[in-house]
mmCIF file of C-alpha atoms in Angstrom:
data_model
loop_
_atom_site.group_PDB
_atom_site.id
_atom_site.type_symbol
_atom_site.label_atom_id
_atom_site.label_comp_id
_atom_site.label_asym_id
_atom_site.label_seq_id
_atom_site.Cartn_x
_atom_site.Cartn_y
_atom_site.Cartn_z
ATOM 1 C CA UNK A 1 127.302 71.316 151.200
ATOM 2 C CA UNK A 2 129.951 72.154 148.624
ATOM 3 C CA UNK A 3 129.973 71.894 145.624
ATOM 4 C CA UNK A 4 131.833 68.895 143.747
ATOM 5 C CA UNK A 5 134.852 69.820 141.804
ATOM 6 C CA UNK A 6 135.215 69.042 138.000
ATOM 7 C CA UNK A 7 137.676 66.893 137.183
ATOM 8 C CA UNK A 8 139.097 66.383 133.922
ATOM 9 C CA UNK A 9 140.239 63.121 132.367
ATOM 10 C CA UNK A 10 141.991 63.620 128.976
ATOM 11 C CA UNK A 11 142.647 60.366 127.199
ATOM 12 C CA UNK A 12 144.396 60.234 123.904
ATOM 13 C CA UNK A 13 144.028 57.898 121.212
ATOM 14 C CA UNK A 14 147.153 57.226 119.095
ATOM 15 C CA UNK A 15 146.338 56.042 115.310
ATOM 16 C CA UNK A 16 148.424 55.087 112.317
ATOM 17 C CA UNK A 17 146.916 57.198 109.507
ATOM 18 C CA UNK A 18 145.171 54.439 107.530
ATOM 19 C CA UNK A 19 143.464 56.286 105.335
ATOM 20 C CA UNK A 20 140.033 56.672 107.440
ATOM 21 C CA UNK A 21 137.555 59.144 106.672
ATOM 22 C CA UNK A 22 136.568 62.204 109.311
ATOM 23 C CA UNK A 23 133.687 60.609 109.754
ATOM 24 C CA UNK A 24 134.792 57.207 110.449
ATOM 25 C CA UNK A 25 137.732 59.040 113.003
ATOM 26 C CA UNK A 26 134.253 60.717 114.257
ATOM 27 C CA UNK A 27 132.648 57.465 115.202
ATOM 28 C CA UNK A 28 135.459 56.168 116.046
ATOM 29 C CA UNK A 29 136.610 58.501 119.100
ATOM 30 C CA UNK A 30 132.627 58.887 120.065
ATOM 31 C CA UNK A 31 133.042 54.867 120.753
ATOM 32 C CA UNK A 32 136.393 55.039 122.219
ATOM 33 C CA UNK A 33 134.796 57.988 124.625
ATOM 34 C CA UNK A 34 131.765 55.724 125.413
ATOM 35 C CA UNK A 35 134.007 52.471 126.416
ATOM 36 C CA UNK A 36 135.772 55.152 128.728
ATOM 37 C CA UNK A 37 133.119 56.486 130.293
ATOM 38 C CA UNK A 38 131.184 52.778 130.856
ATOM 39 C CA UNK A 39 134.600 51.948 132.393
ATOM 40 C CA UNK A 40 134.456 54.736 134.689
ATOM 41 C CA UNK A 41 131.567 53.800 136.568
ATOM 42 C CA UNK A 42 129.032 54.741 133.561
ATOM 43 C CA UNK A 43 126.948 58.323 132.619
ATOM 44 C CA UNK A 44 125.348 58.252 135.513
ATOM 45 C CA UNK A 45 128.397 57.891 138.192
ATOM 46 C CA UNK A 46 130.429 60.540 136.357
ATOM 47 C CA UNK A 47 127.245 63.260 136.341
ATOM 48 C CA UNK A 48 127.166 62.883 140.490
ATOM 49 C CA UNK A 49 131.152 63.684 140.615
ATOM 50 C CA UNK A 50 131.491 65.993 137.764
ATOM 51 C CA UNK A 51 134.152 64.115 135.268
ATOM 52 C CA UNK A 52 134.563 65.358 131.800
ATOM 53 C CA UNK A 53 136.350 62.944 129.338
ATOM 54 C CA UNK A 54 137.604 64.485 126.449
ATOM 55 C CA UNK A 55 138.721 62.205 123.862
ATOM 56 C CA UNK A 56 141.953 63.496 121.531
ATOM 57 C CA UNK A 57 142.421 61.405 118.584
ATOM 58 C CA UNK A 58 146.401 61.885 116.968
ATOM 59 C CA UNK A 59 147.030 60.514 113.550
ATOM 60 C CA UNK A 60 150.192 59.577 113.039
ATOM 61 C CA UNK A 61 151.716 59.921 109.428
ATOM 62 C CA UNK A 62 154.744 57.413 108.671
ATOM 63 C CA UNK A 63 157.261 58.671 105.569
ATOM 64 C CA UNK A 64 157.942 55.755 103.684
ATOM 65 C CA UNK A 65 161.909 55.285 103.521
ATOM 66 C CA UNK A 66 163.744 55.910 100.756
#
């Protein structure tokens, strides 16, 4: 039998910088990563086929106009 391939799923999170803390950005993406994986087909689905999800998180600073 062969073995099963990784896959990679890279998802990425687009935020307005509203001030949140590193922690709170933290908690945030380790929830985001959780809803992905339960929509995947859950932790135990993804073990048997080998997905990673990695989880970027991009802040995204807005100037104010002058």
């Amino acid at each position: 039998m062969a073995a099963a391939k990784n896959t990679e799923h890279k998802v990425v999170l687009t935020l307005p910088d509203i001030g949140l803390s590193k922690a709170q950005i933290n908690s945030l993406k380790k929830n985001f990563k959780n809803e992905v994986v339960t929509h995947l087909g859950g932790p135990e689905v993804l073990a048997r086929r080998r997905i990673v999800v990695v989880v970027v998180v991009v802040i995204v600073f807005s100037r104010p106009k002058a």
